[in-house]
mmCIF file with all atom_site columns, C-alpha atoms in Angstrom:
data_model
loop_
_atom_site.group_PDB
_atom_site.id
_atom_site.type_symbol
_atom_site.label_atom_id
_atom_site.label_alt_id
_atom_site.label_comp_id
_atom_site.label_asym_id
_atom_site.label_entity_id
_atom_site.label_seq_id
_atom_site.pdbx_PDB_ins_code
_atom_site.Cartn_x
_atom_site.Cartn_y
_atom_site.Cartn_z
_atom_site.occupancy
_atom_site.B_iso_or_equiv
_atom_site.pdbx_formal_charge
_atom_site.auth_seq_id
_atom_site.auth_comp_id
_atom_site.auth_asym_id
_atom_site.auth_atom_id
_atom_site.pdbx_PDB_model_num
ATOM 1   C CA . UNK A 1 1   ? 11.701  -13.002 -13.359 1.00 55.00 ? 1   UNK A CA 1
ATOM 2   C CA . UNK A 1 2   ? 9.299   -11.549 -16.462 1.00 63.00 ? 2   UNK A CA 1
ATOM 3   C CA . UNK A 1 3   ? 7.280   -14.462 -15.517 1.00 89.00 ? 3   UNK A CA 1
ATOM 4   C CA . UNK A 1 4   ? 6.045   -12.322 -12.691 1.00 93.00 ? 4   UNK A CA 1
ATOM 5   C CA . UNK A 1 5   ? 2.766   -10.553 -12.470 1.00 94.00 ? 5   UNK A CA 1
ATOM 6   C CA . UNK A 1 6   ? 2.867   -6.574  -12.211 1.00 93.00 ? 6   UNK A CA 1
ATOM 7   C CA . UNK A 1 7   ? 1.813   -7.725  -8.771  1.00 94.00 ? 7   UNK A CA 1
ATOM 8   C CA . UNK A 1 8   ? 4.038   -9.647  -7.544  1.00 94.00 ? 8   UNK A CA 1
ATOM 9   C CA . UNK A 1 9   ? 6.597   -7.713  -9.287  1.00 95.00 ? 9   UNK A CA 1
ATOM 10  C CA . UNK A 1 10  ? 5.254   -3.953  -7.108  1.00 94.00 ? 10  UNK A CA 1
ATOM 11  C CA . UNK A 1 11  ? 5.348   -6.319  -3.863  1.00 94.00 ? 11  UNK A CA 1
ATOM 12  C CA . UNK A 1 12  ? 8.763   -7.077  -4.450  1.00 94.00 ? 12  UNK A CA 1
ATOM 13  C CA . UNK A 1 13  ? 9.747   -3.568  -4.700  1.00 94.00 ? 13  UNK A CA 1
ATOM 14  C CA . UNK A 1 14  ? 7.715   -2.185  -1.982  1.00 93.00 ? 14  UNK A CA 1
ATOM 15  C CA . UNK A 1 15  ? 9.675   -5.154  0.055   1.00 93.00 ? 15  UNK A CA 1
ATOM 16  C CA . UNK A 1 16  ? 13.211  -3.140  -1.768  1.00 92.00 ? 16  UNK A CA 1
ATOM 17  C CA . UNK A 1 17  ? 13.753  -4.691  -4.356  1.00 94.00 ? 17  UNK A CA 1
ATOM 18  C CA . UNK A 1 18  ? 14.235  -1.917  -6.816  1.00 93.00 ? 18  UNK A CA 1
ATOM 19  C CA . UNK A 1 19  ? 15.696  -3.398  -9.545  1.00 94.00 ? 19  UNK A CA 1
ATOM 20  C CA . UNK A 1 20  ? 12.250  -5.420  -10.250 1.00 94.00 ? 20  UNK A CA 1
ATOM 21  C CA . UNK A 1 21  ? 10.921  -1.510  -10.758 1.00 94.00 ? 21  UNK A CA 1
ATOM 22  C CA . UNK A 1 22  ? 12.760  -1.976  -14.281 1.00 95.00 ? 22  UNK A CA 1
ATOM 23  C CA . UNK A 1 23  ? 10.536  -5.041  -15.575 1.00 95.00 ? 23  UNK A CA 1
ATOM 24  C CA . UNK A 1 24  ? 7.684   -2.587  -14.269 1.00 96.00 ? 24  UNK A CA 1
ATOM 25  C CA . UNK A 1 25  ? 9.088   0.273   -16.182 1.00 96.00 ? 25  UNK A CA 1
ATOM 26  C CA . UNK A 1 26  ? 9.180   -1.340  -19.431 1.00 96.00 ? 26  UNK A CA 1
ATOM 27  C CA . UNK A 1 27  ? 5.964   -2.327  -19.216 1.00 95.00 ? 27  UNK A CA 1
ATOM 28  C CA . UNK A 1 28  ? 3.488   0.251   -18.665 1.00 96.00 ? 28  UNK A CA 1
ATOM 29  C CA . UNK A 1 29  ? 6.225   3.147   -19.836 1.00 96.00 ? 29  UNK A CA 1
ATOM 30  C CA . UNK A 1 30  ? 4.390   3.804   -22.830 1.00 95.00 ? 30  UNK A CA 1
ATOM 31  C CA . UNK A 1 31  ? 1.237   3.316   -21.821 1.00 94.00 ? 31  UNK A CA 1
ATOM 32  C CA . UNK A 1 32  ? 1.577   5.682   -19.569 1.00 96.00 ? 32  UNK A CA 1
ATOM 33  C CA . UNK A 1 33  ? 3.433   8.212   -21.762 1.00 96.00 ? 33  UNK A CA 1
ATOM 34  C CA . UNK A 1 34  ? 0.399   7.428   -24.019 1.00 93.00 ? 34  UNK A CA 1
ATOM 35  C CA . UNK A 1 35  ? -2.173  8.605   -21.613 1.00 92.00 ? 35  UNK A CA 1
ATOM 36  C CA . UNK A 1 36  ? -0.773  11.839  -21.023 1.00 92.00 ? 36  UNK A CA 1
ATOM 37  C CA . UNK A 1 37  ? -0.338  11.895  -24.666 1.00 91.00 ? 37  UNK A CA 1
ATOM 38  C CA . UNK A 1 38  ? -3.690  11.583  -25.847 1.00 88.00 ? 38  UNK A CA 1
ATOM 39  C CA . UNK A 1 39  ? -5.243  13.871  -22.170 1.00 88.00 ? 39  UNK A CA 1
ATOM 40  C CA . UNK A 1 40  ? -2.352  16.613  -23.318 1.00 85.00 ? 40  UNK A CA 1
ATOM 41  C CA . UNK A 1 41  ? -1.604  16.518  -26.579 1.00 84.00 ? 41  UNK A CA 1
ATOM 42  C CA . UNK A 1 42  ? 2.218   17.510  -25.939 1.00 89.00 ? 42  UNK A CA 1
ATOM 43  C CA . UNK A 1 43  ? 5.486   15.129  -25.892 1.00 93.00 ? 43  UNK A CA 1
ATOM 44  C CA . UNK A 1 44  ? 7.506   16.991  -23.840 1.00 94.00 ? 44  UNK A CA 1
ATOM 45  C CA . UNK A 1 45  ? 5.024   17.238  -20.819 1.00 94.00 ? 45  UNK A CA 1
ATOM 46  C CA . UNK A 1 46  ? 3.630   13.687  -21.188 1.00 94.00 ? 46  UNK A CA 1
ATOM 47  C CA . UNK A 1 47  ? 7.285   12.701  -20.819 1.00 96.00 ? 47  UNK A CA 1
ATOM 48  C CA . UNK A 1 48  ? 7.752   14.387  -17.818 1.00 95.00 ? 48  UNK A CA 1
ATOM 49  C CA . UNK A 1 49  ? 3.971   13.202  -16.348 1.00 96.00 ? 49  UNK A CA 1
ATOM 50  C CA . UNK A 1 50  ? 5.685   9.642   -17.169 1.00 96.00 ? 50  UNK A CA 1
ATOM 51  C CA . UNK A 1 51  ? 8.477   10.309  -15.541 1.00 96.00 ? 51  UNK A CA 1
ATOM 52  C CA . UNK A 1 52  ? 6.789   11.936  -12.627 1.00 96.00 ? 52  UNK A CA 1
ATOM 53  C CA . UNK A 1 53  ? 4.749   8.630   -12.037 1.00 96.00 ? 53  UNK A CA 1
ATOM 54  C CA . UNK A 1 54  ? 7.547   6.091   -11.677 1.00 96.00 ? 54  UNK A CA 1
ATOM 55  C CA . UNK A 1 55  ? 8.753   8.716   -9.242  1.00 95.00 ? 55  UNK A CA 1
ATOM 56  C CA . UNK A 1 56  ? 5.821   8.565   -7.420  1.00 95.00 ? 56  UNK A CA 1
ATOM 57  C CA . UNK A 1 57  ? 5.325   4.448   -7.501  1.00 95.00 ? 57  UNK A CA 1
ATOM 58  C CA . UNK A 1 58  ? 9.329   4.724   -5.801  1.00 93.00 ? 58  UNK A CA 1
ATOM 59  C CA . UNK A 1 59  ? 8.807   7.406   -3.557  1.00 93.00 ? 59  UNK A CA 1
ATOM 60  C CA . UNK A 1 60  ? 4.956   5.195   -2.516  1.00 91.00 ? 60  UNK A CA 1
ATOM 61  C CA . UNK A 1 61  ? 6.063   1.918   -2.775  1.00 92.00 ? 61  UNK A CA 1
ATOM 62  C CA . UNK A 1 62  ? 5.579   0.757   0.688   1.00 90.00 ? 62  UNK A CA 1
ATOM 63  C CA . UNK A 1 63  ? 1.702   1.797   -0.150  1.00 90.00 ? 63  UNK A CA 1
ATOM 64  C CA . UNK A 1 64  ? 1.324   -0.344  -2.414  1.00 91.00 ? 64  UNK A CA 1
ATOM 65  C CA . UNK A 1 65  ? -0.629  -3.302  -0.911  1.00 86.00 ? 65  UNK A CA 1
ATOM 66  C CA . UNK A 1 66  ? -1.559  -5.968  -3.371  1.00 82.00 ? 66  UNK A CA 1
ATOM 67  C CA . UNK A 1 67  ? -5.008  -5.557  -6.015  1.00 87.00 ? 67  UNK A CA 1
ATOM 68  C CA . UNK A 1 68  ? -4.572  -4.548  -8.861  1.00 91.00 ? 68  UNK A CA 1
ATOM 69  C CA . UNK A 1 69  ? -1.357  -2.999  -9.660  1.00 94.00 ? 69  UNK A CA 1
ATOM 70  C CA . UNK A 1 70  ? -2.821  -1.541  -13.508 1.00 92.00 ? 70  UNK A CA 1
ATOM 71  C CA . UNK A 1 71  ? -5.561  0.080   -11.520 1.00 92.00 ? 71  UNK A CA 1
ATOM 72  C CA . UNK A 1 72  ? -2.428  1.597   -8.960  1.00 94.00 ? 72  UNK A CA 1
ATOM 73  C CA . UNK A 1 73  ? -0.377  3.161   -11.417 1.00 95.00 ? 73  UNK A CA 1
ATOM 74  C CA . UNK A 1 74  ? -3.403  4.296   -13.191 1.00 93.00 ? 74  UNK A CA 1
ATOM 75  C CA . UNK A 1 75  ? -4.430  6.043   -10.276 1.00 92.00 ? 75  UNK A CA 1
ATOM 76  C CA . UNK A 1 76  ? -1.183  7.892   -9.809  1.00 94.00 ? 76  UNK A CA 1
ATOM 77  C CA . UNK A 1 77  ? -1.253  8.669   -13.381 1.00 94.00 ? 77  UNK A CA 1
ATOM 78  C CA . UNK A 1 78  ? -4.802  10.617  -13.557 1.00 92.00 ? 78  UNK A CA 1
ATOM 79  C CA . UNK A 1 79  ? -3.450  12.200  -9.902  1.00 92.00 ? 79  UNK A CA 1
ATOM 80  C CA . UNK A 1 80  ? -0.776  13.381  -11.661 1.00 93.00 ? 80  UNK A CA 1
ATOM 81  C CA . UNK A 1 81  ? -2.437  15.014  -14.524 1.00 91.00 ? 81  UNK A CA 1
ATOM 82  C CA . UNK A 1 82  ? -5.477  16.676  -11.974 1.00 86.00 ? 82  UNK A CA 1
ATOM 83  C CA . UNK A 1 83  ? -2.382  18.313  -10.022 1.00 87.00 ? 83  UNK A CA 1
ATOM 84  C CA . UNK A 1 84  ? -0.408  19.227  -14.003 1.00 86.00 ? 84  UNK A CA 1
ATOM 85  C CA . UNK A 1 85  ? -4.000  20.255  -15.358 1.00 78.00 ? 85  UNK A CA 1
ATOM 86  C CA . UNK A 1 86  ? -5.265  22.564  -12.127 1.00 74.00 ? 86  UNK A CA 1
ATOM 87  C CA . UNK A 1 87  ? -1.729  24.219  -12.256 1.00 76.00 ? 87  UNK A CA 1
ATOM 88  C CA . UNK A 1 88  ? -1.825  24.760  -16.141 1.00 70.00 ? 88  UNK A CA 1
ATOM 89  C CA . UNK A 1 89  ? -5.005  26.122  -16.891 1.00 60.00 ? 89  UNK A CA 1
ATOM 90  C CA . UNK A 1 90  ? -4.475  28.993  -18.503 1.00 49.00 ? 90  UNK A CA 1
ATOM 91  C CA . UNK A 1 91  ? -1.962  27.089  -20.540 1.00 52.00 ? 91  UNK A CA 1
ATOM 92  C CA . UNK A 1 92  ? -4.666  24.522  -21.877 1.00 46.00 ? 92  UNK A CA 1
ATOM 93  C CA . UNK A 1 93  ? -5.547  26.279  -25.199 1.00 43.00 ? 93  UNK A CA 1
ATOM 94  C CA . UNK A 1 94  ? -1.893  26.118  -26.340 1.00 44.00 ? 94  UNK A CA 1
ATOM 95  C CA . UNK A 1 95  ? -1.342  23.058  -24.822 1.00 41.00 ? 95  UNK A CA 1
ATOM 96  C CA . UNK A 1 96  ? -4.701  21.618  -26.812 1.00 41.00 ? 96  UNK A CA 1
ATOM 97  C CA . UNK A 1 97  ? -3.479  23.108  -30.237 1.00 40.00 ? 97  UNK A CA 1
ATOM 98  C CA . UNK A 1 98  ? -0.021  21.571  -30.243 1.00 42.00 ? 98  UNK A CA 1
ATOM 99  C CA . UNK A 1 99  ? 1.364   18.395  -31.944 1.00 41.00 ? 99  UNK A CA 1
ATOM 100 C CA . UNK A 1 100 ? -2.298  17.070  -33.359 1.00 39.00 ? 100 UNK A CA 1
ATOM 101 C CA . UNK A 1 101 ? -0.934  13.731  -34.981 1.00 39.00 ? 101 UNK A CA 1
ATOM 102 C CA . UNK A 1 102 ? 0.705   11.693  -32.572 1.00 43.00 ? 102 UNK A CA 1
ATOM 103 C CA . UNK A 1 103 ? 3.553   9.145   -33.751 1.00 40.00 ? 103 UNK A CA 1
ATOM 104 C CA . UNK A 1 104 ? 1.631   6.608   -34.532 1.00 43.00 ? 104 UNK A CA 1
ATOM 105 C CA . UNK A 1 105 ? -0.766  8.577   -37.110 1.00 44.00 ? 105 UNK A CA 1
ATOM 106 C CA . UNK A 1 106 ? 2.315   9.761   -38.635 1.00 48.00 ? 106 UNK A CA 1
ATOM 107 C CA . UNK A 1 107 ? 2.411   6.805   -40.901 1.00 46.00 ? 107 UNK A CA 1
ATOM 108 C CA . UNK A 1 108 ? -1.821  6.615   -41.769 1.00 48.00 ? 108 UNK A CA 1
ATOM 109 C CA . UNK A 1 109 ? -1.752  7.632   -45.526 1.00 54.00 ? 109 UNK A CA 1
ATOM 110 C CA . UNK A 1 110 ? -3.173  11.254  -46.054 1.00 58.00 ? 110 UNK A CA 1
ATOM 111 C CA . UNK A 1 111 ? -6.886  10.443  -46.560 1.00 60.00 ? 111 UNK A CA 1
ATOM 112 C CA . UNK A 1 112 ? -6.562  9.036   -42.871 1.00 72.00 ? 112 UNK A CA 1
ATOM 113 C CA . UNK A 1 113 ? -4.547  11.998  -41.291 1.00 73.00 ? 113 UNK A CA 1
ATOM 114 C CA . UNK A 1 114 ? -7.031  14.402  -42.136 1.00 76.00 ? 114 UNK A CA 1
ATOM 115 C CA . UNK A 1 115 ? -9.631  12.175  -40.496 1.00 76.00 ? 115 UNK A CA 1
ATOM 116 C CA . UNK A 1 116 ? -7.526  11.521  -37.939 1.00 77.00 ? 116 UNK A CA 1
ATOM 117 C CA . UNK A 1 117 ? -6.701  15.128  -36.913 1.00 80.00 ? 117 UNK A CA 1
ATOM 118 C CA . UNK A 1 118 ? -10.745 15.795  -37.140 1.00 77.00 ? 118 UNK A CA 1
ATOM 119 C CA . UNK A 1 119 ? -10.911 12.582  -34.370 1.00 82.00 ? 119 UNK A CA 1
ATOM 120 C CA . UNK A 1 120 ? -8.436  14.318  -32.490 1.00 82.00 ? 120 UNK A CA 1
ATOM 121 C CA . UNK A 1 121 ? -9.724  18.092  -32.797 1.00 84.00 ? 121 UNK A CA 1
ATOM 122 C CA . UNK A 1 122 ? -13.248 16.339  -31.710 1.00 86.00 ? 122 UNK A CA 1
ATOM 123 C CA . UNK A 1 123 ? -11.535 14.466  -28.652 1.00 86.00 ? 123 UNK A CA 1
ATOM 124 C CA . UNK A 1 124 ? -10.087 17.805  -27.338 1.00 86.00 ? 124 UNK A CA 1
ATOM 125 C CA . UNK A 1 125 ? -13.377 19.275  -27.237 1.00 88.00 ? 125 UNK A CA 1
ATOM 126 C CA . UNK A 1 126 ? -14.683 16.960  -24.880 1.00 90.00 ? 126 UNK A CA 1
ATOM 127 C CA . UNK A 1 127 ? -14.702 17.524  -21.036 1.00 91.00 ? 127 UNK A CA 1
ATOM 128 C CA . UNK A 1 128 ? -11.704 16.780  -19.475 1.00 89.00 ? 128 UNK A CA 1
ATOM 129 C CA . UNK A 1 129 ? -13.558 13.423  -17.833 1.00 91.00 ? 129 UNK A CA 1
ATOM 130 C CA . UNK A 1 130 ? -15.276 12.541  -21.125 1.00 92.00 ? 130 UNK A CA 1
ATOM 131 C CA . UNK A 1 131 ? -11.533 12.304  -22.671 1.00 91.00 ? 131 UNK A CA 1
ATOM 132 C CA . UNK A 1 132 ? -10.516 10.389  -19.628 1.00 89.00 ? 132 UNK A CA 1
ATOM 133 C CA . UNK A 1 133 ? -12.594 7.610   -19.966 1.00 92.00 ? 133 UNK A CA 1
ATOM 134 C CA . UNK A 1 134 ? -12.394 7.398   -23.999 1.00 90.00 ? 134 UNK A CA 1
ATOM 135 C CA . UNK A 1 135 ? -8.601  7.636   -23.503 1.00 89.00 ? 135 UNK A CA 1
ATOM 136 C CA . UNK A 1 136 ? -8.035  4.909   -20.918 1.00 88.00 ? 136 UNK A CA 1
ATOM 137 C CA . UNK A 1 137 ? -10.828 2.723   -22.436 1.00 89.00 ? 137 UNK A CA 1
ATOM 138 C CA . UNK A 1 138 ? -10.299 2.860   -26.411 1.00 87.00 ? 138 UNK A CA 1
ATOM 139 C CA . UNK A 1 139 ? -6.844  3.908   -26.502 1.00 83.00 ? 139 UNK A CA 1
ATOM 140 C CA . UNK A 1 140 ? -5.182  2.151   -23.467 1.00 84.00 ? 140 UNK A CA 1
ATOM 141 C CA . UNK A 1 141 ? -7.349  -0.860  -23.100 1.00 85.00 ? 141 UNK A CA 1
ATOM 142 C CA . UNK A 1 142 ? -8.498  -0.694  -19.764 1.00 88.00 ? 142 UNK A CA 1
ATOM 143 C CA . UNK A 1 143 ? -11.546 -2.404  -19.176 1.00 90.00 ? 143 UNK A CA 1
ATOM 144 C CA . UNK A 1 144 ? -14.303 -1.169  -17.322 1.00 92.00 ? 144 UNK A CA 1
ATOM 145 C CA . UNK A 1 145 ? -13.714 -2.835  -14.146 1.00 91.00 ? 145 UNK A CA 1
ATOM 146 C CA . UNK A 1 146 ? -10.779 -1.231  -13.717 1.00 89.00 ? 146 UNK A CA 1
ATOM 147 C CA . UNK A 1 147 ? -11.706 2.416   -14.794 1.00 91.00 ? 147 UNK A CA 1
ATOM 148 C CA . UNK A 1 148 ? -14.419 1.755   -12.166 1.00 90.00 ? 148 UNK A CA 1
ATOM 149 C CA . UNK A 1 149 ? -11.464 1.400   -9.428  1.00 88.00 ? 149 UNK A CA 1
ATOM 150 C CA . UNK A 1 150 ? -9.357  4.048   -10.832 1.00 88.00 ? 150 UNK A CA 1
ATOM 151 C CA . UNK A 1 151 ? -12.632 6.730   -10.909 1.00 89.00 ? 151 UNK A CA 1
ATOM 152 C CA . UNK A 1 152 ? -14.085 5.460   -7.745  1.00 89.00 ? 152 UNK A CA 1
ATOM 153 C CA . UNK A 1 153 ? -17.147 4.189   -9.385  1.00 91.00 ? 153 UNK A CA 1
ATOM 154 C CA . UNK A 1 154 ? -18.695 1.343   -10.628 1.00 94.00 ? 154 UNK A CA 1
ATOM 155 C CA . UNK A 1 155 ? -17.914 -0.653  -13.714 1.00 92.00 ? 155 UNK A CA 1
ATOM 156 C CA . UNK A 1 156 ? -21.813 -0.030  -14.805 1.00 94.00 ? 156 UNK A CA 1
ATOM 157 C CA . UNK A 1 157 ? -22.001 3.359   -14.289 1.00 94.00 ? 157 UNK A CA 1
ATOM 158 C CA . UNK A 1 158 ? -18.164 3.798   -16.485 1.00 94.00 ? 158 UNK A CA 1
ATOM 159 C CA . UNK A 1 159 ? -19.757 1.714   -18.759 1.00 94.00 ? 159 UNK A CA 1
ATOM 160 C CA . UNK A 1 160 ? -22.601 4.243   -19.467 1.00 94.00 ? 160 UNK A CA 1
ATOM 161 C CA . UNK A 1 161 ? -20.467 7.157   -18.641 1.00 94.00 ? 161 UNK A CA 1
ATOM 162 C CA . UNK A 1 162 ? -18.262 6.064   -21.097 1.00 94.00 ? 162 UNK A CA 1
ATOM 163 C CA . UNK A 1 163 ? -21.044 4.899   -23.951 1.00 93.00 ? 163 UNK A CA 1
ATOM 164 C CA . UNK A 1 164 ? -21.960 8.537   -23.464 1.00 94.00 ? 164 UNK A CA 1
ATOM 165 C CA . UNK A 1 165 ? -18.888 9.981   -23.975 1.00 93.00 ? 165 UNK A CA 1
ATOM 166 C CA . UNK A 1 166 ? -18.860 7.982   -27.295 1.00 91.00 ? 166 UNK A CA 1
ATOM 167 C CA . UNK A 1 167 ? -22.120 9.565   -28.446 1.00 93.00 ? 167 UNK A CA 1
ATOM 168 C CA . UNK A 1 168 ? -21.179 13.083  -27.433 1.00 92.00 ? 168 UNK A CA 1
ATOM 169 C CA . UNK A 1 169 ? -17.170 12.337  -29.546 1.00 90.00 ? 169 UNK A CA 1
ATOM 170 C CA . UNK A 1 170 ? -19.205 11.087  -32.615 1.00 89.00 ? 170 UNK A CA 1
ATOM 171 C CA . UNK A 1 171 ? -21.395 14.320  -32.611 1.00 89.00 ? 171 UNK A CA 1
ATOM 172 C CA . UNK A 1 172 ? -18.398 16.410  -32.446 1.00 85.00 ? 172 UNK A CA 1
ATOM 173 C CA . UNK A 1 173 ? -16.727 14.298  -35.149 1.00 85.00 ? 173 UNK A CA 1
ATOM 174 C CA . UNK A 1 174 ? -18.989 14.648  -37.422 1.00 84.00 ? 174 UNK A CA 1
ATOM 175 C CA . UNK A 1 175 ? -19.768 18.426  -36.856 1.00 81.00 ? 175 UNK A CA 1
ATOM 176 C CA . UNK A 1 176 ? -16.133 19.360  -37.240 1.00 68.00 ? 176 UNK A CA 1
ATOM 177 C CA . UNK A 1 177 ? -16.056 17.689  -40.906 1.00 69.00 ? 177 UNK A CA 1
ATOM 178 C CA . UNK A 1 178 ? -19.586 19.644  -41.724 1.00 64.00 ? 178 UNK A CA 1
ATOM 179 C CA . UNK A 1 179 ? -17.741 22.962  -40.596 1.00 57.00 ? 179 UNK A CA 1
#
């Protein structure tokens, strides 16, 4: 059954079989939880966000209707965090400042933490859609064609959208460590 494609895997459980939901899970789980994690910058709430989107993909599954299911659940996941990030605004600031080195950096030797919290300090000045795109594209993997369905756009305009997030990151980066 993990021969299945994510699919062929979501048309199974929009058809009610929700024990196929579980192969799902442990797929994009982290990925997800990663998301959040890099857009919030807090465990707790990207483990709820996480949470919150495998809620939704049950409580939706009969809308699910074939294309690309990484595109789907990507879509509920930036949904989610428009509805958490409208409701939370006043909350951002904190929410920004907390937990700057995520797991993963944890075991970078010091030399790289420092740059590493600079990259990170840099990426949370960015617009909210900026971060987005650098998040799902250079930390998640998603290709352009599928940003472009997630966004609404098209795969050339992410692709320049994206390029010019880049720019506006490495700017940022490099005035932090001059400051």
């Amino acid at each position: 059954m993990k021969n299945l494609t994510d699919e062929e895997l979501m048309l199974l459980v929009a058809n009610g079989d929700l024990e196929k939901l579980s192969i799902i899970f442990d797929r994009y789980h982290l990925r997800i939880y990663n998301f959040f994690k890099k857009m919030l910058r807090d465990k707790t709430i990207s483990e709820d966000l996480t949470q919150e989107v495998f809620i939704k993909i049950l409580k939706y599954k009969s809308s699910y209707k074939s294309g690309n299911f990484a595109s789907w659940i990507f879509t509920i996941a930036r949904n989610i965090f428009t509805s958490h990030y409208q409701k939370n605004k006043k909350e951002r600031a904190n929410i920004i400042n907390d937990d700057l080195i995520s797991s993963n950096e944890e075991i970078a030797s010091e030399g790289n933490k420092e740059a590493i919290e600079h990259l990170q300090k840099s990426l949370q000045q960015l617009s909210i859609s900026d971060r987005e795109l650098i998040v799902m594209h250079r930390y998640q993997g998603i290709n352009y064609e599928q940003i472009a369905e997630i966004l609404g756009s098209s795969a050339g305009a992410i692709k320049v959208k994206t390029h010019r997030a880049l720019k506006k990151l490495k700017n940022m980066y490099f005035q932090t460590i001059e400051g």
